[in-house]
CSV table of C-alpha atoms in Angstrom, one decimal:
chain,number,residue,atom,x,y,z
K,13,MET,CA,30.2,72.9,-212.7
K,14,TYR,CA,29.2,71.0,-209.2
K,15,SER,CA,28.0,67.7,-209.6
K,16,LYS,CA,26.9,67.8,-205.9
K,17,PRO,CA,24.3,69.9,-204.6
K,18,VAL,CA,25.9,72.4,-202.7
K,19,LEU,CA,24.7,72.4,-198.8
K,20,LEU,CA,23.6,75.4,-197.4
K,21,VAL,CA,23.6,75.2,-193.8
K,22,ILE,CA,21.1,78.0,-192.4
K,23,ALA,CA,21.6,79.2,-189.0
K,24,HIS,CA,19.3,81.6,-186.9
K,25,GLY,CA,22.0,84.3,-186.0
K,26,SER,CA,23.1,85.6,-183.1
K,27,ARG,CA,24.5,88.7,-181.3
K,28,ASP,CA,26.5,86.5,-179.1
K,29,PRO,CA,29.9,85.9,-180.6
K,30,ARG,CA,29.8,82.4,-179.1
K,31,HIS,CA,26.6,81.4,-181.5
K,32,ALA,CA,28.6,82.1,-184.9
K,33,ALA,CA,31.7,80.6,-183.5
K,34,THR,CA,29.9,77.6,-182.6
K,35,VAL,CA,27.9,77.2,-185.6
K,36,HIS,CA,30.9,77.5,-187.9
K,37,ALA,CA,32.3,74.8,-185.7
K,38,LEU,CA,29.9,72.5,-186.4
K,39,VAL,CA,30.4,73.5,-190.1
K,40,ARG,CA,33.6,72.4,-190.1
K,41,ARG,CA,33.1,69.0,-188.9
K,42,VAL,CA,30.4,68.1,-191.5
K,43,ARG,CA,33.5,69.2,-194.3
K,44,SER,CA,36.0,66.8,-192.8
K,45,LEU,CA,33.5,64.1,-192.5
K,46,ARG,CA,32.1,64.4,-196.5
K,47,PRO,CA,35.4,66.4,-198.4
K,48,GLY,CA,34.3,66.4,-201.4
K,49,LEU,CA,30.7,67.9,-200.2
K,50,ARG,CA,31.3,71.5,-200.8
K,51,VAL,CA,29.2,73.6,-197.6
K,52,GLU,CA,27.9,76.7,-196.7
K,53,THR,CA,26.7,78.7,-194.0
K,54,GLY,CA,24.1,81.3,-194.3
K,55,PHE,CA,22.5,83.1,-191.1
K,56,LEU,CA,18.9,84.4,-191.2
K,57,ASP,CA,19.4,87.3,-188.5
K,58,PHE,CA,22.3,89.2,-187.2
K,59,ASN,CA,25.9,87.4,-188.6
K,60,ILE,CA,26.8,87.3,-192.3
K,61,PRO,CA,26.5,85.7,-194.6
K,62,SER,CA,23.0,86.6,-194.9
K,63,VAL,CA,21.2,83.5,-196.1
K,64,HIS,CA,20.0,85.5,-199.4
K,65,GLY,CA,23.5,86.7,-199.8
K,66,MET,CA,25.0,83.5,-199.7
K,67,LEU,CA,22.7,81.7,-202.3
K,68,GLU,CA,22.8,85.3,-204.6
K,69,SER,CA,26.8,84.7,-204.3
K,70,LEU,CA,26.2,80.9,-204.8
K,71,ALA,CA,24.1,81.8,-208.2
K,72,ALA,CA,26.6,84.1,-209.9
K,73,GLU,CA,29.2,81.2,-209.6
K,74,GLY,CA,27.5,79.4,-211.5
K,75,VAL,CA,25.9,77.1,-208.8
K,76,ARG,CA,22.3,75.5,-209.7
K,77,ASP,CA,21.4,73.0,-207.2
K,78,VAL,CA,21.5,74.2,-203.8
K,79,VAL,CA,20.2,71.9,-200.2
K,80,ALA,CA,19.1,74.0,-197.8
K,81,LEU,CA,19.5,73.0,-194.5
K,82,PRO,CA,17.4,74.4,-191.1
K,83,LEU,CA,20.0,74.6,-188.3
K,84,LEU,CA,16.7,73.7,-186.2
K,85,LEU,CA,15.8,70.8,-183.9
K,86,THR,CA,12.4,71.2,-184.0
K,87,ARG,CA,9.5,72.3,-187.1
K,88,ALA,CA,8.3,75.6,-185.4
K,89,PHE,CA,8.0,78.8,-186.9
K,90,HIS,CA,11.6,79.3,-188.1
K,91,ALA,CA,11.0,75.8,-190.7
K,92,LYS,CA,7.1,76.7,-191.4
K,93,ALA,CA,7.7,80.4,-192.6
K,94,ASP,CA,10.9,82.4,-192.2
K,95,ILE,CA,13.0,80.3,-194.5
K,96,PRO,CA,10.4,79.2,-196.9
K,97,ALA,CA,10.0,83.1,-197.3
K,98,VAL,CA,14.0,83.5,-197.8
K,99,LEU,CA,14.5,80.5,-199.9
K,100,ARG,CA,11.3,81.8,-202.6
K,101,ASP,CA,13.1,85.0,-202.8
K,102,ALA,CA,16.2,83.4,-204.3
K,103,PRO,CA,17.5,83.6,-207.9
K,104,ALA,CA,15.4,81.9,-210.4
K,105,GLN,CA,18.6,79.8,-211.6
K,106,LEU,CA,18.8,78.2,-208.2
K,107,ARG,CA,17.0,74.9,-208.1
K,108,ILE,CA,16.7,74.8,-204.4
K,109,ARG,CA,15.1,71.6,-201.8
K,110,GLN,CA,14.6,72.0,-198.2
K,111,ALA,CA,16.1,69.3,-196.0
K,112,GLU,CA,13.8,68.1,-193.4
K,113,VAL,CA,15.0,69.8,-189.6
K,114,LEU,CA,17.5,68.0,-187.3
K,115,GLY,CA,14.5,66.6,-184.7
K,116,PRO,CA,14.1,64.2,-183.8
K,117,SER,CA,16.7,61.6,-184.1
K,118,PRO,CA,18.5,58.5,-182.2
K,119,LEU,CA,21.6,60.7,-183.3
K,120,LEU,CA,21.0,63.7,-180.8
K,121,LEU,CA,19.9,61.2,-178.0
K,122,SER,CA,23.4,59.9,-178.8
K,123,ALA,CA,24.5,63.5,-178.9
K,124,LEU,CA,22.7,64.6,-175.6
K,125,GLU,CA,24.4,61.7,-173.6
K,126,ARG,CA,27.6,62.0,-175.2
K,127,ARG,CA,28.0,66.0,-174.0
K,128,LEU,CA,26.2,64.2,-170.0
K,129,TYR,CA,29.1,62.0,-170.0
K,130,GLU,CA,31.7,64.9,-171.0
K,131,ALA,CA,29.9,66.5,-167.5
K,132,GLY,CA,30.9,64.1,-165.5
K,133,LEU,CA,27.9,61.1,-165.9
K,134,THR,CA,29.1,57.6,-166.5
K,135,PRO,CA,26.6,54.9,-167.9
K,136,ALA,CA,26.2,53.4,-164.3
K,137,ASP,CA,25.1,56.6,-163.1
K,138,LYS,CA,21.7,57.1,-165.5
K,139,SER,CA,19.5,54.5,-163.3
K,140,SER,CA,20.0,57.1,-160.2
K,141,THR,CA,20.0,60.1,-162.0
K,142,GLY,CA,17.0,62.2,-163.2
K,143,VAL,CA,17.6,64.5,-166.4
K,144,VAL,CA,15.9,67.6,-167.5
K,145,LEU,CA,15.6,67.8,-171.2
K,146,ALA,CA,15.8,71.6,-171.9
K,147,SER,CA,14.9,73.2,-174.7
K,148,ALA,CA,15.0,77.0,-175.9
K,149,GLY,CA,10.7,76.6,-176.4
K,150,SER,CA,8.0,77.7,-178.9
K,151,SER,CA,4.5,78.6,-179.2
K,152,ASP,CA,4.3,76.1,-181.6
K,153,PRO,CA,2.6,73.9,-180.4
K,154,GLU,CA,3.8,71.1,-182.6
K,155,ALA,CA,7.2,71.4,-181.6
K,156,ILE,CA,6.2,71.5,-177.8
K,157,ALA,CA,4.7,67.8,-177.9
K,158,VAL,CA,8.2,66.8,-179.9
K,159,ILE,CA,10.3,67.9,-177.1
K,160,ALA,CA,7.3,65.9,-174.8
K,161,GLU,CA,7.8,63.2,-176.9
K,162,ILE,CA,11.7,62.9,-177.3
K,163,ALA,CA,11.8,62.7,-173.3
K,164,ARG,CA,9.9,60.1,-173.1
K,165,GLU,CA,11.9,58.0,-175.5
K,166,TRP,CA,15.1,59.0,-173.7
K,167,ARG,CA,13.2,57.8,-170.3
K,168,HIS,CA,13.4,54.1,-171.7
K,169,THR,CA,17.0,54.3,-172.3
K,170,GLY,CA,17.3,53.4,-168.8
K,171,TRP,CA,17.4,57.5,-166.6
K,172,CYS,CA,15.8,57.3,-163.5
K,173,ALA,CA,13.2,60.1,-165.3
K,174,VAL,CA,13.6,62.5,-167.6
K,175,ARG,CA,11.4,65.9,-167.5
K,176,PRO,CA,11.1,68.4,-170.9
K,177,ALA,CA,11.4,72.1,-170.1
K,178,PHE,CA,11.6,75.3,-171.4
K,179,ALA,CA,13.5,78.3,-171.7
K,180,SER,CA,10.6,80.4,-173.0
K,181,ALA,CA,7.4,80.6,-174.4
K,182,SER,CA,6.2,77.1,-172.3
K,183,LEU,CA,6.4,75.7,-169.1
K,184,PRO,CA,7.9,74.2,-167.2
K,185,ARG,CA,11.2,76.0,-166.3
K,186,THR,CA,14.3,74.4,-165.9
K,187,GLU,CA,14.5,75.4,-162.4
K,188,ASP,CA,11.3,73.4,-162.0
K,189,ALA,CA,12.2,70.8,-163.1
K,190,VAL,CA,15.0,70.1,-161.4
K,191,ARG,CA,13.1,70.4,-158.3
K,192,GLU,CA,10.5,68.0,-159.4
K,193,LEU,CA,13.2,65.8,-159.8
K,194,ARG,CA,14.6,66.3,-156.9
K,195,GLU,CA,11.2,65.4,-155.4
K,196,LEU,CA,11.0,62.6,-157.5
K,197,GLY,CA,14.2,61.4,-155.3
K,198,CYS,CA,16.4,60.8,-158.5
K,199,ALA,CA,20.0,60.8,-156.2
K,200,ARG,CA,21.4,63.2,-159.4
K,201,VAL,CA,20.1,65.2,-161.4
K,202,ALA,CA,21.3,66.7,-164.7
K,203,VAL,CA,20.5,69.3,-167.1
K,204,ALA,CA,20.6,68.3,-170.9
K,205,PRO,CA,20.4,71.5,-172.9
K,206,TYR,CA,18.5,70.4,-176.2
K,207,VAL,CA,20.2,73.0,-178.3
K,208,LEU,CA,22.7,74.1,-180.5
K,209,ALA,CA,24.6,76.4,-179.8
K,210,PRO,CA,25.2,79.3,-176.9
K,211,GLY,CA,23.2,82.3,-177.0
K,212,PHE,CA,20.9,84.1,-174.9
K,213,LEU,CA,18.0,81.2,-174.2
K,214,PRO,CA,20.9,78.4,-173.5
K,215,ASP,CA,22.4,81.0,-170.8
K,216,ARG,CA,18.8,81.0,-169.5
K,217,ILE,CA,18.6,77.2,-169.0
K,218,ALA,CA,22.1,77.3,-167.8
K,219,ARG,CA,20.9,79.9,-165.0
K,220,GLY,CA,17.8,77.3,-164.4
K,221,ALA,CA,20.2,74.5,-163.8
K,222,ALA,CA,22.4,76.1,-160.8
K,223,GLU,CA,20.6,73.3,-158.3
K,224,ALA,CA,21.7,70.4,-160.6
K,225,ASP,CA,24.5,67.9,-160.2
K,226,VAL,CA,25.2,68.2,-163.5
K,227,LEU,CA,25.0,70.7,-166.6
K,228,ALA,CA,26.2,69.4,-170.2
K,229,GLU,CA,27.3,71.7,-172.5
K,230,VAL,CA,25.0,72.7,-175.6
K,231,LEU,CA,25.0,70.0,-178.4
K,232,GLY,CA,27.6,72.1,-180.9
K,233,PRO,CA,29.8,70.2,-183.6
K,234,ALA,CA,29.2,67.1,-181.2
K,235,PRO,CA,29.9,64.2,-184.5
K,236,GLU,CA,26.3,62.7,-184.2
K,237,VAL,CA,25.0,66.3,-185.1
K,238,ALA,CA,27.6,66.6,-187.8
K,239,ARG,CA,26.5,62.8,-189.6
K,240,LEU,CA,23.2,64.0,-188.9
K,241,LEU,CA,23.6,67.2,-191.2
K,242,LEU,CA,24.9,64.7,-193.7
K,243,GLU,CA,21.6,62.5,-193.2
K,244,ARG,CA,19.2,65.7,-194.0
K,245,TYR,CA,21.4,66.6,-197.3
K,246,ASP,CA,21.3,63.0,-198.5
K,247,ALA,CA,17.4,62.3,-198.0
K,248,ALA,CA,17.1,65.6,-199.4
K,249,ARG,CA,18.8,65.6,-202.1
K,250,THR,CA,17.5,62.0,-203.2
K,251,PRO,CA,14.4,61.8,-202.7
K,252,ALA,CA,13.3,59.7,-205.8
K,253,LEU,CA,15.5,57.2,-204.7
K,254,THR,CA,14.6,57.4,-201.2
K,255,ALA,CA,10.8,56.5,-201.9
K,256,VAL,CA,11.6,53.5,-204.3
K,257,GLY,CA,14.1,52.2,-201.7
K,258,ALA,CA,17.6,52.0,-203.6
């Protein structure tokens, strides 16, 4: 019935209504970039439709191929355990490929800079501005190492300095990284939330940014994030072609 696999975007979910609203805005942007692609959303918790419910609905419609894309920035617990477990319980007639998480990617760095410029910075401010790359945090050492590496990479694009910070599970906190950049001598300090949607931990990041000069918005439905979702979808649906360089 469907010539292309359906893209199922898997979001964490939240009691905060801003979370689901932001996820839906991002999905609408993805649809606008590729009108011929069917894009659906499922949530792991708190919001509907659930991932399992959406998979059952797709199977009942006659869909056979699905690319399940975790709306996650790092390969932490949800990507390694929660999502594979849900997908294993999917209706047997579905062929499901799990796409890679979104990060790291140059497109995410572009989206971070977009948000900083929207908050008032300009490219001319880069050399005098220190940036806090503020993520939600994780107990997974692989995820923490990726955030630290992104901060190092971003620093090489011209910022005065870039420091990682975490809203939970790891240190330093956002406010500590802000103070460190002040002590380093950066003329101004900006906080760039490395999160996709508003919620409890992004609010904690915002409180930690009280002494910063600039606080950017979450990544949300930034055009670069929407393009990245489609990149991950394409890579997952054509692994054989990718392998041979076609």
